XYZ file of N, CA and C in Angstrom:
696
model
N 0.821 -1.162 0.004
C -0.033 0.020 -0.006
C 0.847 1.271 0.090
N 0.519 2.375 -0.808
C 1.209 3.471 -0.604
C 1.167 4.154 0.638
N 2.252 4.800 0.990
C 2.333 5.509 2.394
C 1.379 6.716 2.396
N 0.468 6.802 3.379
C -0.343 7.957 3.454
C 0.365 9.396 3.506
N -0.066 10.407 2.967
C 0.530 11.686 2.909
C -0.377 12.706 3.721
N 0.316 13.697 4.371
C -0.491 14.615 5.097
C -0.888 15.712 4.138
N -2.073 16.304 4.297
C -2.477 17.426 3.557
C -1.971 18.689 4.236
N -1.572 19.711 3.440
C -1.150 20.956 3.955
C -2.158 21.682 4.709
N -3.379 21.578 4.243
C -4.505 22.335 4.866
C -4.696 21.821 6.408
N -4.663 20.433 6.557
C -4.862 19.835 7.858
C -3.638 20.281 8.783
N -2.555 20.226 8.293
C -1.360 20.653 9.060
C -1.442 22.108 9.469
N -1.781 23.060 8.584
C -1.971 24.295 8.843
C -3.058 24.642 9.877
N -4.155 24.027 9.725
C -5.265 24.171 10.739
C -4.753 23.759 12.053
N -4.044 22.675 12.182
C -3.546 22.100 13.416
C -2.570 23.254 14.147
N -1.708 23.768 13.303
C -0.655 24.674 13.809
C -1.367 25.976 14.271
N -2.358 26.473 13.548
C -3.180 27.613 13.924
C -3.780 27.442 15.164
N -4.464 26.269 15.392
C -5.138 25.943 16.648
C -4.204 25.928 17.823
N -3.063 25.325 17.626
C -2.055 25.289 18.655
C -1.600 26.631 19.087
N -1.373 27.486 18.080
C -0.834 28.868 18.279
C -1.862 29.664 19.098
N -3.146 29.499 18.767
C -4.146 30.234 19.462
C -4.234 29.713 20.973
N -4.102 28.510 21.216
C -4.148 27.985 22.482
C -3.067 28.425 23.391
N -1.809 28.589 22.853
C -0.829 29.048 23.596
C -0.841 30.519 23.791
N -1.364 31.363 22.861
C -1.622 32.615 23.103
C -2.668 32.892 24.231
N -3.672 32.132 24.219
C -4.697 32.274 25.305
C -3.990 31.885 26.567
N -3.165 30.828 26.595
C -2.648 30.371 27.825
C -1.617 31.433 28.407
N -0.820 32.028 27.389
C 0.126 33.116 27.816
C -0.581 34.296 28.493
N -1.744 34.778 27.754
C -2.568 35.816 28.206
C -3.160 35.547 29.657
N -3.656 34.380 29.783
C -4.170 33.910 31.037
C -3.179 34.001 32.207
N -2.027 33.551 31.940
C -0.904 33.546 32.991
C -0.585 35.128 33.309
N -0.489 35.925 32.330
C -0.165 37.303 32.673
C -1.307 37.984 33.451
N -2.522 37.738 33.005
C -3.707 38.379 33.684
C -3.838 37.809 35.090
N -3.641 36.525 35.276
C -3.718 35.987 36.599
C -2.642 36.503 37.484
N -1.382 36.694 36.969
C -0.269 37.202 37.821
C -0.623 38.648 38.207
N -1.128 39.466 37.214
C -1.456 40.841 37.593
C -2.498 40.847 38.691
N -3.379 39.973 38.544
C -4.480 39.935 39.635
C -3.895 39.497 41.065
N -3.095 38.516 40.935
C -2.410 38.131 42.165
C -1.627 39.262 42.835
N -0.877 40.051 42.055
C -0.119 41.126 42.595
C -1.010 42.169 43.161
N -2.135 42.390 42.540
C -3.035 43.346 43.235
C -3.660 42.906 44.404
N -4.027 41.618 44.479
C -4.489 40.989 45.595
C -3.573 41.028 46.798
N -2.337 40.617 46.557
C -1.325 40.782 47.592
C -1.101 42.141 48.109
N -1.098 43.110 47.096
C -0.781 44.537 47.543
C -1.898 45.117 48.324
N -3.152 44.649 48.202
C -4.347 45.123 49.079
C -4.120 44.804 50.487
N -3.401 43.675 50.757
C -3.066 43.277 52.171
C -4.402 43.177 52.894
N -5.392 42.544 52.335
C -6.725 42.296 53.139
C -6.903 40.803 53.242
N -5.968 40.003 53.006
C -6.268 38.481 53.184
C -5.527 37.737 52.058
N -5.438 36.459 52.275
C -4.787 35.614 51.273
C -5.875 34.644 50.749
N -5.369 33.951 49.573
C -6.260 33.027 49.078
C -6.191 31.722 49.936
N -7.207 30.856 49.687
C -7.209 29.616 50.479
C -5.906 28.749 50.435
N -5.272 28.667 49.241
C -3.990 27.941 49.075
C -2.917 28.499 50.075
N -2.886 29.874 50.128
C -1.831 30.585 50.925
C -2.216 30.324 52.354
N -3.432 30.345 52.646
C -3.926 30.094 54.076
C -3.329 28.821 54.527
N -3.538 27.769 53.749
C -3.068 26.462 54.038
C -1.466 26.346 54.151
N -0.902 27.004 53.138
C 0.591 27.038 53.130
C 1.128 27.758 54.296
N 0.608 28.872 54.676
C 1.105 29.669 55.825
C 0.764 28.915 57.163
N -0.384 28.185 57.209
C -0.699 27.335 58.387
C 0.280 26.268 58.572
N 0.605 25.613 57.404
C 1.599 24.519 57.420
C 3.000 24.959 57.865
N 3.372 26.202 57.495
C 4.658 26.724 57.877
C 4.804 26.868 59.370
N 3.626 26.972 60.087
C 3.705 27.107 61.479
C 4.110 25.752 62.197
N 3.955 24.713 61.426
C 4.287 23.337 62.058
C 5.470 22.642 61.457
N 5.778 23.017 60.226
C 6.992 22.373 59.472
C 7.833 23.381 58.938
N 9.172 23.111 58.859
C 10.150 24.002 58.393
C 10.263 23.971 56.850
N 9.245 24.682 56.187
C 9.217 24.743 54.787
C 9.145 26.184 54.323
N 9.127 26.360 53.045
C 8.850 27.682 52.459
C 7.388 27.551 51.824
N 6.884 28.885 51.583
C 5.535 28.953 50.983
C 5.556 28.280 49.586
N 6.614 28.436 48.869
C 6.723 27.760 47.569
C 6.771 26.257 47.674
N 7.481 25.696 48.495
C 7.560 24.276 48.702
C 6.140 23.779 49.152
N 5.568 24.484 50.197
C 4.261 24.054 50.590
C 3.207 23.964 49.524
N 3.246 25.077 48.613
C 2.288 25.051 47.540
C 2.648 23.899 46.486
N 3.941 23.764 46.361
C 4.269 22.743 45.414
C 3.843 21.240 45.898
N 3.935 21.095 47.213
C 3.484 19.858 47.753
C 1.905 19.685 47.509
N 1.156 20.660 47.670
C -0.224 20.624 47.375
C -0.549 20.304 45.744
N 0.257 20.989 44.982
C 0.205 20.646 43.589
C 0.452 19.204 43.200
N 1.564 18.614 43.959
C 1.960 17.246 43.743
C 0.864 16.430 44.026
N 0.270 16.653 45.179
C -0.879 15.778 45.653
C -1.986 15.797 44.703
N -2.430 17.015 44.303
C -3.470 17.073 43.233
C -3.143 16.363 42.003
N -1.900 16.503 41.492
C -1.519 15.874 40.343
C -1.594 14.355 40.437
N -1.123 13.892 41.585
C -1.176 12.391 41.937
C -2.625 11.914 41.941
N -3.510 12.606 42.500
C -4.922 12.324 42.632
C -5.506 12.187 41.232
N -5.187 13.289 40.487
C -5.817 13.359 39.088
C -5.198 12.169 38.170
N -3.921 11.767 38.312
C -3.303 10.805 37.578
C -3.878 9.323 37.952
N -4.093 9.107 39.275
C -4.708 7.825 39.667
C -6.171 7.786 39.226
N -6.936 8.877 39.360
C -8.296 8.877 39.051
C -8.636 8.669 37.535
N -7.726 9.339 36.766
C -7.931 9.124 35.328
C -7.099 8.104 34.622
N -6.276 7.481 35.448
C -5.510 6.270 34.937
C -4.586 6.953 33.895
N -3.916 7.901 34.194
C -2.931 8.553 33.191
C -1.690 8.865 33.947
N -0.641 9.016 33.053
C 0.693 9.334 33.755
C 0.598 10.866 34.217
N 1.420 11.130 35.391
C 1.270 12.472 35.985
C 1.813 13.529 34.987
N 1.279 14.670 35.019
C 1.735 15.740 34.018
C 2.542 16.746 34.801
N 3.463 17.377 34.029
C 4.442 18.402 34.647
C 4.020 19.836 34.291
N 3.077 20.014 33.357
C 2.769 21.280 32.783
C 2.211 22.238 33.991
N 1.413 21.710 34.920
C 1.046 22.675 36.098
C 2.171 23.314 36.824
N 3.301 22.653 36.793
C 4.407 23.226 37.533
C 5.150 24.313 36.750
N 4.939 24.150 35.361
C 5.378 25.259 34.467
C 4.521 26.486 34.702
N 3.338 26.300 34.835
C 2.414 27.436 35.093
C 2.678 28.052 36.445
N 2.907 27.154 37.469
C 3.376 27.577 38.827
C 4.511 28.488 38.813
N 5.537 28.012 38.109
C 6.712 28.790 37.958
C 6.583 30.121 37.186
N 5.852 30.008 36.047
C 5.692 31.168 35.129
C 4.973 32.295 35.935
N 3.840 31.894 36.534
C 2.977 32.959 37.193
C 3.790 33.465 38.514
N 4.414 32.629 39.156
C 5.191 33.052 40.395
C 6.261 34.067 39.920
N 6.945 33.754 38.858
C 8.061 34.678 38.363
C 7.533 36.060 37.975
N 6.369 36.040 37.281
C 5.640 37.396 36.907
C 5.177 38.115 38.078
N 4.688 37.405 39.044
C 4.202 38.089 40.260
C 5.316 38.660 41.009
N 6.523 37.998 41.096
C 7.647 38.590 41.723
C 8.124 39.852 41.089
N 8.190 39.825 39.692
C 8.436 40.963 39.082
C 7.559 42.188 39.302
N 6.305 41.945 39.237
C 5.299 42.934 39.515
C 5.416 43.500 40.898
N 5.657 42.651 41.874
C 5.835 43.039 43.239
C 7.140 43.841 43.416
N 8.201 43.525 42.691
C 9.399 44.203 42.755
C 9.346 45.658 42.396
N 8.565 45.837 41.336
C 8.397 47.221 40.932
C 7.097 47.952 41.515
N 6.468 47.199 42.323
C 5.301 47.669 43.046
C 4.304 48.133 41.993
N 4.068 47.370 40.895
C 3.137 47.874 39.806
C 1.593 48.201 40.328
N 1.225 47.296 41.242
C -0.191 47.537 41.727
C -0.293 48.834 42.616
N 0.838 49.253 43.167
C 0.917 50.451 44.018
C 0.652 51.750 43.132
N 0.792 51.638 41.869
C 0.493 52.848 41.107
C -0.964 53.064 40.743
N -1.837 52.153 41.186
C -3.272 52.278 40.993
C -3.778 53.145 42.028
N -4.281 54.325 41.724
C -4.856 55.253 42.839
C -6.267 54.845 43.230
N -6.337 53.702 43.842
C -7.649 53.275 44.371
C -7.529 52.712 45.778
N -8.608 52.660 46.488
C -8.572 52.136 47.820
C -8.234 50.621 47.850
N -7.740 50.136 49.059
C -7.304 48.776 49.179
C -8.554 47.795 48.755
N -9.700 48.180 49.170
C -10.846 47.203 48.864
C -11.054 47.115 47.318
N -10.984 48.217 46.597
C -11.112 48.296 45.220
C -9.937 47.390 44.621
N -8.730 47.601 45.100
C -7.589 46.769 44.566
C -7.855 45.328 44.835
N -8.369 44.973 45.996
C -8.686 43.526 46.161
C -9.597 42.964 45.288
N -10.714 43.738 45.034
C -11.781 43.177 44.085
C -11.185 43.240 42.662
N -10.305 44.138 42.293
C -9.771 44.037 40.929
C -8.804 42.922 40.839
N -8.023 42.587 41.897
C -7.233 41.353 41.832
C -8.069 40.075 41.719
N -9.025 40.057 42.462
C -9.905 38.858 42.399
C -10.526 38.659 40.946
N -10.934 39.757 40.294
C -11.560 39.630 39.092
C -10.503 39.178 38.025
N -9.286 39.849 38.088
C -8.253 39.548 37.160
C -7.880 38.075 37.322
N -7.729 37.560 38.552
C -7.348 36.184 38.826
C -8.454 35.258 38.176
N -9.768 35.685 38.320
C -10.885 34.904 37.803
C -10.756 34.773 36.327
N -10.498 35.826 35.633
C -10.512 35.901 34.119
C -9.237 35.213 33.687
N -8.111 35.341 34.287
C -6.910 34.651 34.023
C -7.077 33.224 34.169
N -7.670 32.715 35.113
C -7.917 31.282 35.392
C -8.786 30.627 34.295
N -9.775 31.529 33.915
C -10.691 31.029 32.857
C -9.919 30.812 31.573
N -9.080 31.797 31.241
C -8.176 31.653 30.004
C -7.359 30.397 29.961
N -6.753 30.226 31.189
C -5.749 29.066 31.299
C -6.464 27.708 31.053
N -7.697 27.669 31.735
C -8.438 26.446 31.596
C -8.917 26.121 30.167
N -9.422 27.271 29.598
C -9.859 27.114 28.276
C -8.869 26.772 27.165
N -7.542 27.130 27.454
C -6.419 26.850 26.566
C -6.149 25.388 26.660
N -6.360 24.699 27.668
C -6.081 23.304 27.908
C -4.590 23.095 28.109
N -3.805 24.162 28.220
C -2.441 24.024 28.463
C -1.987 24.449 29.789
N -1.254 23.673 30.431
C -0.762 23.999 31.806
C -1.724 24.355 32.856
N -2.919 23.624 32.792
C -4.012 23.873 33.747
C -3.449 23.519 35.138
N -3.680 24.557 36.127
C -3.273 24.375 37.414
C -3.760 23.130 38.038
N -2.929 22.523 39.066
C -3.208 21.248 39.508
C -4.492 21.003 40.192
N -4.949 21.936 40.991
C -6.216 21.903 41.621
C -7.370 21.906 40.656
N -7.190 22.742 39.670
C -8.248 22.834 38.538
C -8.422 21.476 37.794
N -7.274 20.802 37.682
C -7.360 19.395 37.058
C -8.217 18.464 37.862
N -8.008 18.514 39.147
C -8.879 17.710 40.059
C -10.387 18.138 39.917
N -10.632 19.461 40.048
C -11.987 19.997 39.884
C -12.646 19.681 38.524
N -11.892 19.636 37.479
C -12.415 19.336 36.147
C -12.796 17.871 36.070
N -11.946 16.957 36.781
C -12.218 15.576 36.835
C -13.555 15.322 37.633
N -13.710 16.084 38.750
C -14.935 16.004 39.646
C -16.198 16.442 38.745
N -15.965 17.345 37.863
C -17.092 17.858 36.971
C -17.419 16.751 35.930
N -16.321 16.112 35.435
C -16.597 15.043 34.465
C -17.257 13.829 35.063
N -16.687 13.349 36.181
C -17.181 12.183 36.786
C -18.458 12.290 37.558
N -18.529 13.260 38.290
C -19.745 13.430 39.148
C -20.850 14.385 38.717
N -20.399 15.013 37.552
C -21.399 16.032 36.899
C -21.765 17.107 37.783
N -20.718 17.560 38.544
C -20.895 18.725 39.447
C -20.694 20.028 38.532
N -21.251 21.062 38.812
C -20.803 22.305 38.262
C -19.314 22.661 38.578
N -18.669 23.221 37.711
C -17.221 23.496 38.069
C -16.967 24.337 39.304
N -17.818 25.304 39.448
C -17.653 26.229 40.539
C -17.841 25.413 41.930
N -18.809 24.411 41.863
C -19.075 23.647 43.166
C -17.784 22.746 43.415
N -17.292 22.134 42.347
C -16.041 21.250 42.462
C -14.899 22.056 42.946
N -14.548 23.134 42.362
C -13.460 23.996 42.666
C -13.634 24.580 44.099
N -14.922 25.028 44.391
C -15.110 25.610 45.622
C -14.971 24.644 46.832
N -15.376 23.459 46.595
C -15.292 22.369 47.682
C -13.796 22.137 47.985
N -13.002 22.150 46.835
C -11.518 21.883 47.046
C -10.910 23.029 47.876
N -11.337 24.189 47.383
C -10.764 25.389 48.131
C -11.221 25.439 49.633
N -12.454 25.091 49.913
C -12.952 25.088 51.214
C -12.194 24.138 52.101
N -11.860 22.947 51.493
C -11.052 21.974 52.220
C -9.628 22.637 52.698
N -8.964 23.265 51.732
C -7.783 23.928 51.983
C -7.882 25.005 53.088
N -8.908 25.808 52.917
C -9.251 26.911 53.771
C -9.441 26.359 55.257
N -10.270 25.350 55.393
C -10.547 24.745 56.681
C -9.390 24.265 57.342
N -8.502 23.466 56.538
C -7.361 22.895 57.012
C -6.332 23.925 57.423
N -6.137 24.932 56.561
C -5.271 26.066 56.824
C -5.603 26.845 58.165
N -6.929 27.082 58.269
C -7.424 27.728 59.468
C -7.138 26.917 60.746
N -7.350 25.710 60.653
C -7.092 24.798 61.854
C -5.583 24.713 62.101
N -4.863 24.907 61.083
C -3.335 24.902 61.307
C -2.822 26.247 61.842
N -3.762 27.223 61.821
C -3.342 28.550 62.265
C -2.959 29.566 61.115
N -3.420 29.294 59.988
C -3.225 30.179 58.781
C -4.140 31.350 59.011
N -3.666 32.534 58.362
C -4.422 33.810 58.461
C -5.670 33.760 57.492
N -6.821 34.242 58.012
C -8.072 34.292 57.202
C -8.515 35.683 57.410
N -8.792 36.377 56.350
C -9.341 37.821 56.251
C -10.443 37.923 55.198
N -10.948 39.183 55.185
C -11.954 39.428 54.160
C -11.580 39.165 52.746
N -10.327 39.221 52.422
C -9.813 38.911 51.140
C -9.851 37.439 50.828
N -9.779 36.632 51.807
C -9.982 35.208 51.634
C -11.248 34.864 51.242
N -12.273 35.444 51.829
C -13.653 35.250 51.459
C -13.964 35.717 50.165
N -13.496 36.886 49.768
C -13.595 37.515 48.536
C -13.126 36.631 47.464
N -11.920 36.119 47.646
C -11.231 35.191 46.654
C -12.192 33.998 46.533
N -12.532 33.457 47.621
C -13.280 32.207 47.513
C -14.621 32.311 46.691
N -15.288 33.387 47.059
C -16.591 33.557 46.493
C -16.430 34.141 45.014
N -15.695 35.098 44.817
C -15.557 35.650 43.419
C -14.895 34.721 42.461
N -13.707 34.241 42.731
C -12.887 33.396 41.774
C -13.674 32.166 41.463
N -14.045 31.349 42.495
C -14.584 30.077 42.326
C -15.894 30.182 41.651
N -16.778 31.135 41.930
C -18.037 31.188 41.320
C -18.155 31.736 39.917
N -17.048 32.568 39.520
C -17.241 33.384 38.277
C -16.327 32.853 37.158
N -15.517 31.783 37.467
C -14.594 31.173 36.433
C -15.498 30.670 35.333
N -16.572 29.846 35.701
C -17.300 29.260 34.597
C -18.157 30.223 33.812
N -18.727 31.308 34.442
C -19.401 32.309 33.558
C -18.450 33.040 32.665
N -17.113 33.218 33.153
C -16.095 33.835 32.187
C -15.774 33.044 31.112
N -15.807 31.772 31.291
C -15.566 30.757 30.102
C -16.610 30.824 29.051
N -17.811 30.944 29.652
C -19.022 30.923 28.759
C -18.941 32.265 27.938
N -18.647 33.456 28.639
C -18.500 34.721 27.946
C -17.494 34.748 26.911
N -16.235 34.117 27.171
C -15.222 34.104 26.153
C -15.718 33.165 24.837
N -16.384 32.079 25.232
C -16.933 31.345 24.017
C -17.873 32.067 23.175
N -18.810 32.883 23.818
C -19.851 33.521 23.180
C -19.338 34.844 22.422
N -18.417 35.628 23.100
C -17.926 36.902 22.553
C -16.805 36.652 21.543
N -15.832 35.717 21.909
C -14.815 35.613 21.086
C -14.551 34.239 20.405
N -15.621 33.416 20.494
C -15.627 32.116 19.892
C -14.389 31.263 20.308
N -13.980 31.325 21.507
C -12.837 30.539 21.990
C -13.353 29.074 22.353
N -12.692 28.118 21.848
C -13.038 26.823 22.238
C -12.546 26.453 23.694
N -13.359 25.683 24.447
C -12.985 25.324 25.860
C -12.220 23.942 25.732
N -10.914 23.982 25.644
C -10.179 22.767 25.596
C -9.888 22.022 26.897
N -10.337 22.724 28.021
C -10.078 22.180 29.337
C -11.267 21.601 29.931
N -12.471 22.351 30.049
C -13.578 21.913 30.790
C -14.436 21.018 29.957
N -14.555 21.181 28.616
C -15.473 20.496 27.776
C -15.014 19.151 27.365
N -13.744 18.806 27.641
C -13.346 17.399 27.362
C -12.337 17.012 28.398
N -12.144 15.720 28.590
C -11.040 15.292 29.496
C -9.790 15.907 29.374
N -9.183 16.253 30.403
C -7.927 16.946 30.387
C -6.728 15.949 30.613
N -5.663 16.108 29.896
C -4.622 15.102 30.004
C -3.788 15.064 28.730
N -2.797 14.177 28.652
C -2.060 14.010 27.513
C -2.914 13.703 26.267
N -2.886 14.569 25.271
C -3.714 14.391 24.162
C -3.043 13.340 23.119
N -3.855 12.689 22.416
C -3.364 11.800 21.377
C -2.591 12.568 20.249
N -1.684 11.896 19.657
C -0.997 12.548 18.567
C -1.796 13.094 17.460
N -1.365 14.133 16.806
C -2.093 14.737 15.727
C -2.421 13.756 14.664
N -3.637 13.687 14.318
C -4.080 12.820 13.256
C -4.671 13.565 12.082
N -4.019 14.102 11.189
C -4.670 14.898 10.101
C -5.178 13.942 9.068
N -6.036 14.585 8.185
C -6.683 13.854 7.036
C -5.679 13.271 6.225
N -5.930 12.062 5.720
C -4.996 11.324 4.986
C -5.379 11.287 3.450
N -4.393 11.287 2.578
C -4.790 11.191 1.157
C -4.275 9.835 0.720
N -5.129 8.919 0.253
C -4.723 7.622 -0.173
C -4.406 7.558 -1.627
């Protein structure tokens, strides 16, 4: 039999789709990082993951980065076992990328140039984190570890995404509080705004910008190799 040949149009379509996804992912990381910088600058509380990490620091000799990485590793392990797939490393790339951008923004005190009260800065940060998270999930690239578990809960148990993610954040918040982690009005704001508004933001992106949802609408994980149309 003659060897199948790839069509140029199929290959071009595949490359255009990949480029769009990485652009959406990059934009999501930048927006999320800007939101995190605003949220931290407001100094009105931390997100549930930081509550847990700071609480853990009171009992173990760790750093915040290591504590958060341990949470990510546990989430990835749960996702891998639950979906019977190899563990993925891309969430750690997102973790490092966003963390680096946040460090740069904090070093130049970018959020401090916004002439707004701390409450407005906190709300701005929460909304930016929400929209950035929505873009990262929709790209299907480097989805954060906890979101991978939440998406699996959505697919397996048919829970709304905000319920799945919110339940995971509540577990972290409760555990962190019991460990002595700080809880403030910003913590509640983050939990309510970010967890409940990510899914509406994804729907808005799909409707206004015709963005495909590569994260929530299909199982997340290593994708099969590209299979273009063949010419026989």
